[in-house]
PDB file of C-alpha atoms (C1' of nucleotides) in Angstrom:
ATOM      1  CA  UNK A  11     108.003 139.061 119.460  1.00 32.00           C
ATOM      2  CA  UNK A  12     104.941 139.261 118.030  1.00 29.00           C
ATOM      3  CA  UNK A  13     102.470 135.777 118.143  1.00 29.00           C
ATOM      4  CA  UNK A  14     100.033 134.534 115.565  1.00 30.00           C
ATOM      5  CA  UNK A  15      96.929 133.884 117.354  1.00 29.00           C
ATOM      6  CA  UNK A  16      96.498 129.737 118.323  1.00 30.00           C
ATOM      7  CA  UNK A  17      94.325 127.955 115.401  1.00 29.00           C
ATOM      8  CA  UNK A  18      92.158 125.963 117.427  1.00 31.00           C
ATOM      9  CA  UNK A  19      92.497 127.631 120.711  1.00 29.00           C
ATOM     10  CA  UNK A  20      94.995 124.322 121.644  1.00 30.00           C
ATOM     11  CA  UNK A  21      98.563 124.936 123.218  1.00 30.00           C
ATOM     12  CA  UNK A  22      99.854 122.511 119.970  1.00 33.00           C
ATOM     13  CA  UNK A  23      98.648 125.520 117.766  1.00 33.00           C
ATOM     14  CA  UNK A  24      99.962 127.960 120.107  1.00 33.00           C
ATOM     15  CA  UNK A  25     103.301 126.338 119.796  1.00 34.00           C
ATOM     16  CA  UNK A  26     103.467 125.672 116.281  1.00 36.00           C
ATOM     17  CA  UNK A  27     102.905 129.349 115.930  1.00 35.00           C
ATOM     18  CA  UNK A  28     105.624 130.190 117.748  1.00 33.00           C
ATOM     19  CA  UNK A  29     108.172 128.170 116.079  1.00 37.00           C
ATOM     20  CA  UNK A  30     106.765 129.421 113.136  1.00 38.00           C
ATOM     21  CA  UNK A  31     107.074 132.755 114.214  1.00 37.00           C
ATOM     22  CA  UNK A  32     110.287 132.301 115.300  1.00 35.00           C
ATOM     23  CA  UNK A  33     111.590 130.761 112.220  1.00 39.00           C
ATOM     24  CA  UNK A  34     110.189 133.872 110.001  1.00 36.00           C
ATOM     25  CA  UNK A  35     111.894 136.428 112.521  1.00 35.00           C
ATOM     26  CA  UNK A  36     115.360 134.906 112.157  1.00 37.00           C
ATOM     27  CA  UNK A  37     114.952 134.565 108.070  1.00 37.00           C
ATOM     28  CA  UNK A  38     117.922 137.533 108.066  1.00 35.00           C
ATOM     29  CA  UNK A  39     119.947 136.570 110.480  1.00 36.00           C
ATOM     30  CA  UNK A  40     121.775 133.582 109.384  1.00 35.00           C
ATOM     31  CA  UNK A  41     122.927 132.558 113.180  1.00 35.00           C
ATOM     32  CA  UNK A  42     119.725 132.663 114.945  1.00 33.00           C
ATOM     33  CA  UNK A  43     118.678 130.481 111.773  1.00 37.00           C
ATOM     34  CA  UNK A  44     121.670 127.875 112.858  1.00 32.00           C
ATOM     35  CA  UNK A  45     120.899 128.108 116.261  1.00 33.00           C
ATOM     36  CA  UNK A  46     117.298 127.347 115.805  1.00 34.00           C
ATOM     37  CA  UNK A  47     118.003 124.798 113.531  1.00 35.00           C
ATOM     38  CA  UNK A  48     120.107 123.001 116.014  1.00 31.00           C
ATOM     39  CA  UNK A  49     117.326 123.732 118.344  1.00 35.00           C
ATOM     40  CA  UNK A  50     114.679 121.569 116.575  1.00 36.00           C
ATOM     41  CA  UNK A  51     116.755 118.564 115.409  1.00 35.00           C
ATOM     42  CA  UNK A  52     116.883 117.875 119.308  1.00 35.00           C
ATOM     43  CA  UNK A  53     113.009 117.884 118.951  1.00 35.00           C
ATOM     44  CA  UNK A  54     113.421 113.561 118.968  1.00 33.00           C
ATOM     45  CA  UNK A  55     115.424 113.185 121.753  1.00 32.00           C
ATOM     46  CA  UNK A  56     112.653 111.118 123.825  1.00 28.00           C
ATOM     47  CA  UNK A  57     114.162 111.828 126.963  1.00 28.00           C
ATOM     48  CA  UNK A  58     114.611 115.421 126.560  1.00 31.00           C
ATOM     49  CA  UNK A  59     112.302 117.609 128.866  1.00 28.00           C
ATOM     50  CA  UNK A  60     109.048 118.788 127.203  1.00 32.00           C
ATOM     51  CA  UNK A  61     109.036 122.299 125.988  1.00 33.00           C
ATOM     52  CA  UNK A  62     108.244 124.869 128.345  1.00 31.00           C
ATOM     53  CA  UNK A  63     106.710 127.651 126.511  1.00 31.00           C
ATOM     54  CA  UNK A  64     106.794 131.297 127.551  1.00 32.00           C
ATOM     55  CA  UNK A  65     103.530 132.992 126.675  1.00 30.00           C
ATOM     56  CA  UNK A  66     104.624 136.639 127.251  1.00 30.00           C
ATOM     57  CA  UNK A  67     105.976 135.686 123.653  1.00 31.00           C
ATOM     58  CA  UNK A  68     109.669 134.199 123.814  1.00 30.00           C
ATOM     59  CA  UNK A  69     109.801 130.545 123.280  1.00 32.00           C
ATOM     60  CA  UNK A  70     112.762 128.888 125.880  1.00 31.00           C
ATOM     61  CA  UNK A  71     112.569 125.872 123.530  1.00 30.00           C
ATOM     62  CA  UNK A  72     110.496 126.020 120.955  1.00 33.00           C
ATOM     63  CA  UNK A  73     108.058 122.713 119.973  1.00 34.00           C
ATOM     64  CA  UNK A  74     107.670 121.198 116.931  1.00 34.00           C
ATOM     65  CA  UNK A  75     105.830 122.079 114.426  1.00 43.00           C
ATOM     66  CA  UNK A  76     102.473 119.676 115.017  1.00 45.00           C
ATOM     67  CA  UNK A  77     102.431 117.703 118.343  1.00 40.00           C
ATOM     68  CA  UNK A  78     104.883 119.154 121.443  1.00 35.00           C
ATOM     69  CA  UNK A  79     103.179 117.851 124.516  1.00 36.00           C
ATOM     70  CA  UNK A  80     103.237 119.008 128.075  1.00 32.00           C
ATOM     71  CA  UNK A  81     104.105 115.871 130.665  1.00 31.00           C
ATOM     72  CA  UNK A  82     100.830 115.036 130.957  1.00 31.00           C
ATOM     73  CA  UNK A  83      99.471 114.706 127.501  1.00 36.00           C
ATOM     74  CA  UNK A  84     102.764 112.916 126.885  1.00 34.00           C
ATOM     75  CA  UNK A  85     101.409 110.576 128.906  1.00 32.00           C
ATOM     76  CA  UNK A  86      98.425 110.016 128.157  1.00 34.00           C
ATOM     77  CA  UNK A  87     100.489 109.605 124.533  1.00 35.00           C
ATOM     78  CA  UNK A  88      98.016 112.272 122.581  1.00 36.00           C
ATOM     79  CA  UNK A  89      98.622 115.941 122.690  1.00 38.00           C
ATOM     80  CA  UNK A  90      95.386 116.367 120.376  1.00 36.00           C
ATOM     81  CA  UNK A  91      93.178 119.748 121.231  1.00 35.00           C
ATOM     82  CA  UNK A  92      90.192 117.154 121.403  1.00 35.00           C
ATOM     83  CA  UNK A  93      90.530 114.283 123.866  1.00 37.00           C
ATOM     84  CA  UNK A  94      87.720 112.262 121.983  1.00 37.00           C
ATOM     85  CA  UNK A  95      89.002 111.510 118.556  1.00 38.00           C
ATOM     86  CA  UNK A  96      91.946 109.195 119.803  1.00 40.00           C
ATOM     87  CA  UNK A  97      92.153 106.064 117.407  1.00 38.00           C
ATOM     88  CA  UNK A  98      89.504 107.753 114.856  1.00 35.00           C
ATOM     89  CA  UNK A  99      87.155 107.372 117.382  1.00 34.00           C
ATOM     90  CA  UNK A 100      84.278 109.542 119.182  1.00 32.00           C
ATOM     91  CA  UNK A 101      81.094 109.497 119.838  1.00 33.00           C
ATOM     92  CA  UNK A 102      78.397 112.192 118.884  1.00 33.00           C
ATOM     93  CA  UNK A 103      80.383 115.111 120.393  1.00 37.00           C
ATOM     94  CA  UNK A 104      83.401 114.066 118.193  1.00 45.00           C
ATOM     95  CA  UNK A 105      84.687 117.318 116.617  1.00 50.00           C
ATOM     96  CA  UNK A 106      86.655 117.511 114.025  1.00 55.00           C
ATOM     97  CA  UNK A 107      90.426 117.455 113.969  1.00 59.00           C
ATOM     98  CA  UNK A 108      92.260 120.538 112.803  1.00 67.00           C
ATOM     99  CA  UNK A 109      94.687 119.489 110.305  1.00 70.00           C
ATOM    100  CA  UNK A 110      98.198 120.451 111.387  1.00 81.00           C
ATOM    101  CA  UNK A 111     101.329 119.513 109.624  1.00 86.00           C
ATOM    102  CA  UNK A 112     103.817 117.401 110.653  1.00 90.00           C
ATOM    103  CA  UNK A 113     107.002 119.055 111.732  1.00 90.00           C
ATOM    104  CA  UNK A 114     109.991 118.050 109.790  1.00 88.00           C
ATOM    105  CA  UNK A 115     111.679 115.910 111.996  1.00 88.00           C
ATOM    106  CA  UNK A 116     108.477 113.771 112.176  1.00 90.00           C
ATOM    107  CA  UNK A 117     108.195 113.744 108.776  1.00 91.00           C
ATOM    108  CA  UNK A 118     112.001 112.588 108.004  1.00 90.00           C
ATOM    109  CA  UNK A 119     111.509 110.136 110.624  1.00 91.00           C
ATOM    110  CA  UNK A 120     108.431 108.758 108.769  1.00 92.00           C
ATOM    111  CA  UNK A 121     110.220 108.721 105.582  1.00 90.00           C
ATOM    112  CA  UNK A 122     112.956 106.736 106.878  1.00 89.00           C
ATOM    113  CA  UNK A 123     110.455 104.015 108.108  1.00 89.00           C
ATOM    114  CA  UNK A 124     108.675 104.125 105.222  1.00 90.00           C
ATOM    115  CA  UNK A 125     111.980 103.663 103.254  1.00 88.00           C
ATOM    116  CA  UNK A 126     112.463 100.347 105.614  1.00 86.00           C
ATOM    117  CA  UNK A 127     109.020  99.031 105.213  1.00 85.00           C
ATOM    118  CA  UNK A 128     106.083 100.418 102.958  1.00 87.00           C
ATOM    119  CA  UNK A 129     103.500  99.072 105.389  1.00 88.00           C
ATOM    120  CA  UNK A 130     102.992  99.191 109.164  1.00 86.00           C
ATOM    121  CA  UNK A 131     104.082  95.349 110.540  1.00 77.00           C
ATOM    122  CA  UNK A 132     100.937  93.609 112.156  1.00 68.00           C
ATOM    123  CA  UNK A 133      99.936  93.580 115.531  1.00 65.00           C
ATOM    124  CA  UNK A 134     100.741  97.428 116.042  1.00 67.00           C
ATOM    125  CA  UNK A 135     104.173  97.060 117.453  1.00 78.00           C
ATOM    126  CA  UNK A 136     105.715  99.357 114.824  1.00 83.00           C
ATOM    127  CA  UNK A 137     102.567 102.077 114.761  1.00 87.00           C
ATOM    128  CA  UNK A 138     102.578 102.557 118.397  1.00 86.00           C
ATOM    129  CA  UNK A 139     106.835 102.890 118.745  1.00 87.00           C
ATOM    130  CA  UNK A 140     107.070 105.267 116.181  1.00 89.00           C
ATOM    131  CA  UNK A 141     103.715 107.482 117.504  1.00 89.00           C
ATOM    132  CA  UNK A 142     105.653 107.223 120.642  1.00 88.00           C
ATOM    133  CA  UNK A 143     108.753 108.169 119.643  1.00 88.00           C
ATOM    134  CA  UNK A 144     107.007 111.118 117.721  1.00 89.00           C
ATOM    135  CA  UNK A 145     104.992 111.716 120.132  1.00 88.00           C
ATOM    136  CA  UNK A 146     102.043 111.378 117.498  1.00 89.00           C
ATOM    137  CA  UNK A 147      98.873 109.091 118.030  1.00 88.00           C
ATOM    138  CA  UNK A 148      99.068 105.599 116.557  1.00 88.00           C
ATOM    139  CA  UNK A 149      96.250 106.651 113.922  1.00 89.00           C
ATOM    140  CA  UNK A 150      98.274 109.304 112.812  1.00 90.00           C
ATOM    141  CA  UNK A 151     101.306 106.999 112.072  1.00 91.00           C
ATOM    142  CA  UNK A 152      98.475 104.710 110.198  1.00 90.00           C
ATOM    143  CA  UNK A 153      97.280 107.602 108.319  1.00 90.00           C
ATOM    144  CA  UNK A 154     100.963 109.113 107.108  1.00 92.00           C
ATOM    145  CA  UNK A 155     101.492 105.720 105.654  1.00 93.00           C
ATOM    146  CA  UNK A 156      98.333 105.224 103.906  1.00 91.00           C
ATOM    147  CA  UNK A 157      98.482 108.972 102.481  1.00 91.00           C
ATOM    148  CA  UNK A 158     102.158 108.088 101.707  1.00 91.00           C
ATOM    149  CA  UNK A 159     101.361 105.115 100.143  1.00 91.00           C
ATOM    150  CA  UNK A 160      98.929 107.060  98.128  1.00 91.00           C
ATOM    151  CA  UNK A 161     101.513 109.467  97.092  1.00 89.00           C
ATOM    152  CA  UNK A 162     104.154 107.352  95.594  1.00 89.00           C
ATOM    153  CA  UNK A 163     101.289 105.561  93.986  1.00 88.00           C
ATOM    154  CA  UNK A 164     100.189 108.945  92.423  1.00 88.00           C
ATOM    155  CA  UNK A 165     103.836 109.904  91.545  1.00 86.00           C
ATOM    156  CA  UNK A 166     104.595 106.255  90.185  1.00 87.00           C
ATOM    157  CA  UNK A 167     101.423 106.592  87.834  1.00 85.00           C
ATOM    158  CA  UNK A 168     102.706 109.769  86.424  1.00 85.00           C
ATOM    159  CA  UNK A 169     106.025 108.812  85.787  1.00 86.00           C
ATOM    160  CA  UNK A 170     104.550 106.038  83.970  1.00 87.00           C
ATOM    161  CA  UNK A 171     102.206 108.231  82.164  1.00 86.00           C
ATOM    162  CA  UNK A 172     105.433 110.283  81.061  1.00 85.00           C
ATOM    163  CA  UNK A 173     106.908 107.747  80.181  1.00 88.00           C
ATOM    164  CA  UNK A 174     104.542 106.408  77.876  1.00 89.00           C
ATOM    165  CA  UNK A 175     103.799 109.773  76.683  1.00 87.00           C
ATOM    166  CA  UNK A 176     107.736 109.719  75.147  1.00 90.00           C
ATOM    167  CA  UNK A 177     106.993 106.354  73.570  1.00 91.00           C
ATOM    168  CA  UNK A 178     103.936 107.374  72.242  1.00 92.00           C
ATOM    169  CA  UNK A 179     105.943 110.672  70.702  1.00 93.00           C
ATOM    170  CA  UNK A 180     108.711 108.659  69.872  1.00 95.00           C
ATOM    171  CA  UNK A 181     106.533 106.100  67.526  1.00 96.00           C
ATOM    172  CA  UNK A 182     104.696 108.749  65.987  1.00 95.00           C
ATOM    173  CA  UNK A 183     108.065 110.403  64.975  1.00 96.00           C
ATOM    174  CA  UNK A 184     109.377 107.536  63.559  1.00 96.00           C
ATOM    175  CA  UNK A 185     106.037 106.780  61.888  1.00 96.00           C
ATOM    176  CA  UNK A 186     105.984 109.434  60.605  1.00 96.00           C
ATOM    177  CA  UNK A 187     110.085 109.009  59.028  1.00 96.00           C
ATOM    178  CA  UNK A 188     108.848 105.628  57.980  1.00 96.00           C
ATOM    179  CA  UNK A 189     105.775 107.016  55.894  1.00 96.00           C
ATOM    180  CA  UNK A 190     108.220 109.296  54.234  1.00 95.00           C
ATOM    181  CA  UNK A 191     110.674 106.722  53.632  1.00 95.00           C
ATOM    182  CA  UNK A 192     107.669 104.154  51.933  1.00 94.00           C
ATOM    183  CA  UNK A 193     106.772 107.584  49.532  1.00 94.00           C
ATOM    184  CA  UNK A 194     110.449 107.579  48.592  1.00 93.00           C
ATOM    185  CA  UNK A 195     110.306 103.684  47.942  1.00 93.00           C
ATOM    186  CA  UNK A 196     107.154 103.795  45.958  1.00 91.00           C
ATOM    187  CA  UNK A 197     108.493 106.501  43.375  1.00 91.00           C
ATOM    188  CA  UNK A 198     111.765 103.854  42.914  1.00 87.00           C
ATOM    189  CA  UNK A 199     109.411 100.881  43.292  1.00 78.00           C
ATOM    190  CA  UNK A 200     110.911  98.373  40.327  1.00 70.00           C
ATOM    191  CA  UNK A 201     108.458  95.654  39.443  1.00 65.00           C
ATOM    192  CA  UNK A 202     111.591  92.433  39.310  1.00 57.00           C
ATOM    193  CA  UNK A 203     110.892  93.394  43.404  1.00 49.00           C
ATOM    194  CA  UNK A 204     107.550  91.562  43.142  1.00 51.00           C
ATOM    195  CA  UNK A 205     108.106  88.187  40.799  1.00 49.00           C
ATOM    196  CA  UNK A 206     111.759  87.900  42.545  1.00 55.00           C
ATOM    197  CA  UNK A 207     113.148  88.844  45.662  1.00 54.00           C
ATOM    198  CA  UNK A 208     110.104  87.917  48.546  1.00 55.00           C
ATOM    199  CA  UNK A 209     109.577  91.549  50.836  1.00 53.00           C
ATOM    200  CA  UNK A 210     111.414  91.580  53.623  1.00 55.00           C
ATOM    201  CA  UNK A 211     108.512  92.430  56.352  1.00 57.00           C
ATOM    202  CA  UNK A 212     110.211  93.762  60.081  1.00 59.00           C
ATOM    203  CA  UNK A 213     108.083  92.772  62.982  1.00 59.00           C
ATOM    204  CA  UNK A 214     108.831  94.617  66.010  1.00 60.00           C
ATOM    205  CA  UNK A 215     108.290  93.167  69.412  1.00 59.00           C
ATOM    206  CA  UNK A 216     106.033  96.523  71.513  1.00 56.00           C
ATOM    207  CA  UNK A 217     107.535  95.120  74.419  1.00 55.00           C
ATOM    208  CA  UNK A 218     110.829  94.795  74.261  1.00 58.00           C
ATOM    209  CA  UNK A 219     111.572  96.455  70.501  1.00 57.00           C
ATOM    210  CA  UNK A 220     113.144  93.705  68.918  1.00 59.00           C
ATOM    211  CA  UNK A 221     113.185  94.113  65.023  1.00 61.00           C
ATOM    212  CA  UNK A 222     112.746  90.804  63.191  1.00 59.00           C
ATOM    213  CA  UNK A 223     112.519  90.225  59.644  1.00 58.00           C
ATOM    214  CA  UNK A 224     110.547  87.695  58.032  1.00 53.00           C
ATOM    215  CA  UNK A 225     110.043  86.250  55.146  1.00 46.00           C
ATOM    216  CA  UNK A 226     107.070  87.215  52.632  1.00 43.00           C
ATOM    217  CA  UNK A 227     105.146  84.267  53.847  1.00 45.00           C
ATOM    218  CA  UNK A 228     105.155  85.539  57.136  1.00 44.00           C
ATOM    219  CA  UNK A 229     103.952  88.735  56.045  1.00 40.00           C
ATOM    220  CA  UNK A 230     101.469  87.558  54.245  1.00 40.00           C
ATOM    221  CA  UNK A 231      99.655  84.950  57.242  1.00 40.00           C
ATOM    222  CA  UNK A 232     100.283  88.440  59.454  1.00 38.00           C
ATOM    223  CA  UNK A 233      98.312  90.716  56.945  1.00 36.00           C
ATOM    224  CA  UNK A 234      99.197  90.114  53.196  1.00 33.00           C
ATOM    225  CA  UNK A 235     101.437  91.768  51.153  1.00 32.00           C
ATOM    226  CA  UNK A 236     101.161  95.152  50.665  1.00 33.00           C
ATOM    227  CA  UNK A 237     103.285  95.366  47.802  1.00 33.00           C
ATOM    228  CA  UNK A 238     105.794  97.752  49.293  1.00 33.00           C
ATOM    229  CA  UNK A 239     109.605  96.375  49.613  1.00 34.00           C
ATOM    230  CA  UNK A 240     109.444  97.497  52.913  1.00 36.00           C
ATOM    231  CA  UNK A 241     106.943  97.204  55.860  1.00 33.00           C
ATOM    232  CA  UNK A 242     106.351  97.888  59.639  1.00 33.00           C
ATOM    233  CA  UNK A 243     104.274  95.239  61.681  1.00 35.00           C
ATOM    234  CA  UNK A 244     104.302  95.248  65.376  1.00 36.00           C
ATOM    235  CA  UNK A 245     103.300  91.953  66.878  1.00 34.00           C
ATOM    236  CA  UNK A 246     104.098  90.714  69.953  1.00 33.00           C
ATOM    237  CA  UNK A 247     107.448  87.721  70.267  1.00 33.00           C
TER     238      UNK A 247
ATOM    239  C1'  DA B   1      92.178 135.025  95.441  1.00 96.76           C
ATOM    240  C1'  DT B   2      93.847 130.833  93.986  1.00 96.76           C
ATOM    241  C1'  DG B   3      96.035 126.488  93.374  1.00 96.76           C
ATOM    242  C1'  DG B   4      99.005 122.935  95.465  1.00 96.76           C
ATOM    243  C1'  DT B   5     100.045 120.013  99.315  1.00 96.76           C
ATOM    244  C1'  DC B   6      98.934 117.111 102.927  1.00 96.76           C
ATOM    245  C1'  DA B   7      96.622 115.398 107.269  1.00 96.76           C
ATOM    246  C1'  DA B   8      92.385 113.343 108.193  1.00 96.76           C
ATOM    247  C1'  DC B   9      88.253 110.972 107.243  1.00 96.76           C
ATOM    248  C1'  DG B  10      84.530 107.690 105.455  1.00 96.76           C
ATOM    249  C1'  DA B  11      83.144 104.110 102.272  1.00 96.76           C
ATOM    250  C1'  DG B  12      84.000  99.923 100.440  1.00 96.76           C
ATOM    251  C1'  DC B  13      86.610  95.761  99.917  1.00 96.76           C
ATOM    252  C1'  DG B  14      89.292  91.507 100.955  1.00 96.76           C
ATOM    253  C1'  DG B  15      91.765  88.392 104.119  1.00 96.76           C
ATOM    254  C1'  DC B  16      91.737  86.078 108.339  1.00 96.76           C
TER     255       DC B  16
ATOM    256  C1'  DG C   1      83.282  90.703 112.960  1.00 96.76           C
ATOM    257  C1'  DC C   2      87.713  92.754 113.012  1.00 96.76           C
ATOM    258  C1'  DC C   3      91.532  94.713 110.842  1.00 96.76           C
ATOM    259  C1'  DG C   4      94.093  96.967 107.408  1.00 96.76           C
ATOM    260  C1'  DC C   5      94.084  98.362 102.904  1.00 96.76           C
ATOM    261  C1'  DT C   6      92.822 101.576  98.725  1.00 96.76           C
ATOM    262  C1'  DC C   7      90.236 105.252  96.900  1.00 96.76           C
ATOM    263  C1'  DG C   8      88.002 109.544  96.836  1.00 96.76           C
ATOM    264  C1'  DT C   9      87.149 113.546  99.279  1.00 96.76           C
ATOM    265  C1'  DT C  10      87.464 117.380 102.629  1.00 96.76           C
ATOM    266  C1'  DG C  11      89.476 121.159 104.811  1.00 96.76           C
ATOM    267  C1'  DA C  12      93.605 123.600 106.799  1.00 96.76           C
ATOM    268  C1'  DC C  13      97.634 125.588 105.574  1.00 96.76           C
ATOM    269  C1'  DC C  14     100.943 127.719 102.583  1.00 96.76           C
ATOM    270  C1'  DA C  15     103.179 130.004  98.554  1.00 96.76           C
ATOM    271  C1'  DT C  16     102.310 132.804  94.729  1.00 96.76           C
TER     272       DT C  16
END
DNA sequence: ATGGTCAACGAGCGGC
DNA sequence: GCCGCTCGTTGACCAT
């Protein structure tokens, strides 16, 4: 089987091409895909043996996607091609990371302790059990939840911004039927209206839509009289 | 080639 | 001063 070349020359990018590899080789056959599957859902099973990779090409058991480690970088609880960027730190020789995805397994668990708790609990009890049980550095559990934080910040602001898109659309529709209705008005428009019968003026609450009429008094301390039997005012309850 | 996604980072800020 | 946060940005990766 044919191997992509390692990204940064590190045994995690080795690895993570192999699954990959593996995964795209077994797209048409349906059992290799189950067996594979099965495969890398045992990928959190702290106590299972590290992966032992073949390099003439066929992975035994295959790593995850991001951050398999051999014993020893297990240990030392980063499997990180550079040893000197652990915490976000490094000195002048830092180099930079290469940015490697998170296999899915990580990323589920993540999501389900990010469903729990939106933010890390102090003291770095929680960062440093779930890097180990992902066998991810604490800094990378610290930056999943700010970026996820960031992301259902981003996706909360544009469901918001849909949403008052609609409204917007919504108002200007209905503008728009109430202009047409006040044309229709003003061609019946009978004078007895004004000396009479006070115009009913409907105030409608922005927030919560509430239609309330008032009497002409009203209308006129909110804006005057308009001299139309029917008119829209939005002002707050 | 290009645009989207996401891990990673640095700056700046506030709370303690 | 330290820590953790948000915000804006960068760069790798991926799908098209």
């Amino acid at each position: 089987m044919e191997l992509a070349l390692p990204v940064c020359g590190g045994r995690c990018s080795f690895l993570r091409s192999t699954r990959e590899n593996v995964e795209r080789e077994s797209k048409d056959h349906p059992s290799l895909q189950l067996e594979l599957k099965l495969s890398w859902s045992n990928e959190l099973d702290v106590n299972a043996v590290p992966p032992k990779i073949d390099r003439d090409g066929e992975a035994s058991r295959s790593s995850s996607t991001n951050h398999a480690l051999t014993d020893a970088e297990a240990e030392k609880g980063s499997c990180k091609c550079s040893e000197d960027d652990d915490e976000g730190g490094g000195g002048a020789t830092k180099t930079r990371q290469k940015k490697l995805r998170l296999s899915k397994e990580q990323s589920c668990y993540l999501e389900d302790s990010f469903k729990e708790h939106t933010t890390l609990n102090p003291l770095q009890k929680q960062k440093n059990a779930i890097a180990k049980q992902l066998n991810l550095r604490p800094r990378q559990v610290e930056v999943w939840f700010q970026n996820r934080r960031a992301r259902t910040k981003l996706r909360q602001t544009e469901l918001d911004y849909e949403c008052l898109k609609q409204r917007c659309e919504n108002l200007t529709t209905e503008n728009q039927r109430l202009r047409q209705e006040l044309q229709g008005l003003r061609a019946l428009r009978v004078p007895t209206h004004r000396a009479n019968a006070p115009p009913t003026a409907l105030y409608v609450c922005p927030s919560c839509e509430k239609a309330t009429p008032t009497t002409g008094d009203d209308g006129k301390r909110l804006g005057g009289y308009l001299g139309f039997p029917m008119r829209l005012k939005r002002q707050l309850c």
